[in-house]
């Protein structure tokens, strides 16, 4: 989506727009897509605040993602999201590395 690739939108006002559970899930996936390492990499890392008159409706996982995005070092945000979603506990996913070329030393 256009919001996934957006690198300038930091705050989005949602006042007057009731958001359903499905809508919050879409926002969560936009900000931190955990489907694969590359999907996490290409998630939105700049949106860091959603303004809503009913902020109680924002799921805690989405708030955590938005909090991570507040870090100005976007490389660090990406690194943290990838580690937290793909290299923790039983969620270790090394499948992404199987098809990568191994380059140990520069030519």
Short mmCIF file of C-alpha atoms in Angstrom, two decimals:
data_model
loop_
_atom_site.label_atom_id
_atom_site.label_comp_id
_atom_site.label_asym_id
_atom_site.label_seq_id
_atom_site.Cartn_x
_atom_site.Cartn_y
_atom_site.Cartn_z
CA UNK A 1 0.00 0.00 0.00
CA UNK A 2 1.05 3.62 -0.30
CA UNK A 3 1.36 3.87 3.50
CA UNK A 4 3.80 0.96 3.63
CA UNK A 5 6.28 2.80 1.41
CA UNK A 6 5.58 6.23 2.90
CA UNK A 7 8.70 7.62 4.57
CA UNK A 8 7.35 11.01 5.65
CA UNK A 9 3.99 10.49 7.42
CA UNK A 10 4.67 10.42 11.16
CA UNK A 11 1.30 11.24 12.73
CA UNK A 12 -2.14 10.25 11.45
CA UNK A 13 -5.38 11.72 12.78
CA UNK A 14 -8.24 9.23 13.04
CA UNK A 15 -10.80 11.41 14.80
CA UNK A 16 -14.34 10.70 13.65
CA UNK A 17 -13.35 7.44 11.94
CA UNK A 18 -14.43 4.42 13.97
CA UNK A 19 -11.83 1.67 13.58
CA UNK A 20 -12.89 -1.97 13.82
CA UNK A 21 -10.77 -4.86 15.06
CA UNK A 22 -9.98 -5.70 11.41
CA UNK A 23 -8.92 -2.10 10.82
CA UNK A 24 -6.55 -2.16 13.79
CA UNK A 25 -5.07 -5.42 12.49
CA UNK A 26 -4.43 -3.72 9.14
CA UNK A 27 -2.64 -0.83 10.89
CA UNK A 28 -0.59 -3.32 12.92
CA UNK A 29 0.50 -5.19 9.79
CA UNK A 30 1.29 -1.91 8.03
CA UNK A 31 3.61 -0.78 10.81
CA UNK A 32 5.13 -4.19 11.58
CA UNK A 33 4.44 -6.99 9.11
CA UNK A 34 5.78 -10.17 10.69
CA UNK A 35 4.98 -12.47 7.74
CA UNK A 36 8.64 -12.73 6.69
CA UNK A 37 11.92 -10.93 7.26
CA UNK A 38 11.52 -9.01 4.01
CA UNK A 39 7.92 -8.06 4.86
CA UNK A 40 9.20 -6.76 8.21
CA UNK A 41 11.97 -4.88 6.41
CA UNK A 42 9.47 -3.23 4.05
CA UNK A 43 6.99 -2.33 6.81
CA UNK A 44 6.37 1.33 7.62
CA UNK A 45 8.98 2.62 10.09
CA UNK A 46 8.03 6.32 10.20
CA UNK A 47 4.39 6.38 11.37
CA UNK A 48 4.71 6.73 15.14
CA UNK A 49 1.46 8.23 16.39
CA UNK A 50 -2.22 7.63 15.71
CA UNK A 51 -4.53 10.32 17.08
CA UNK A 52 -7.93 9.01 18.02
CA UNK A 53 -10.44 10.40 20.50
CA UNK A 54 -10.75 6.85 21.85
CA UNK A 55 -7.10 5.91 22.25
CA UNK A 56 -8.19 3.00 24.48
CA UNK A 57 -9.17 1.19 21.27
CA UNK A 58 -5.61 1.09 19.92
CA UNK A 59 -4.26 -2.43 20.57
CA UNK A 60 -1.19 -2.60 22.82
CA UNK A 61 0.83 -4.45 20.15
CA UNK A 62 0.21 -1.59 17.71
CA UNK A 63 1.18 0.96 20.38
CA UNK A 64 4.43 -0.99 20.91
CA UNK A 65 5.14 -0.86 17.17
CA UNK A 66 4.45 2.86 17.03
CA UNK A 67 6.73 3.38 20.04
CA UNK A 68 9.57 1.59 18.24
CA UNK A 69 9.02 3.83 15.20
CA UNK A 70 9.69 6.93 17.34
CA UNK A 71 13.39 6.10 17.22
CA UNK A 72 14.96 8.43 14.65
CA UNK A 73 17.49 5.78 13.59
CA UNK A 74 15.35 3.80 11.12
CA UNK A 75 18.06 1.18 10.54
CA UNK A 76 17.88 0.41 14.26
CA UNK A 77 14.06 0.25 14.11
CA UNK A 78 14.23 -2.27 11.26
CA UNK A 79 16.90 -4.29 13.08
CA UNK A 80 14.87 -4.40 16.29
CA UNK A 81 11.67 -5.42 14.49
CA UNK A 82 13.43 -8.21 12.60
CA UNK A 83 15.14 -9.57 15.71
CA UNK A 84 11.99 -9.36 17.84
CA UNK A 85 9.74 -11.01 15.28
CA UNK A 86 12.01 -13.60 13.65
CA UNK A 87 14.86 -14.45 16.06
CA UNK A 88 13.22 -14.81 19.47
CA UNK A 89 12.32 -18.04 21.24
CA UNK A 90 10.52 -20.53 19.04
CA UNK A 91 9.98 -17.94 16.27
CA UNK A 92 13.47 -18.34 14.83
CA UNK A 93 13.06 -18.26 11.05
CA UNK A 94 16.24 -19.01 9.10
CA UNK A 95 14.42 -19.95 5.89
CA UNK A 96 15.12 -16.48 4.45
CA UNK A 97 18.87 -17.19 4.54
CA UNK A 98 18.80 -20.53 2.73
CA UNK A 99 18.81 -19.01 -0.76
CA UNK A 100 21.29 -16.21 -0.05
CA UNK A 101 24.76 -16.32 -1.54
CA UNK A 102 27.49 -16.73 1.03
CA UNK A 103 30.16 -14.03 0.74
CA UNK A 104 32.71 -14.35 3.49
CA UNK A 105 35.50 -12.23 2.04
CA UNK A 106 35.29 -9.48 -0.60
CA UNK A 107 36.83 -10.39 -3.96
#
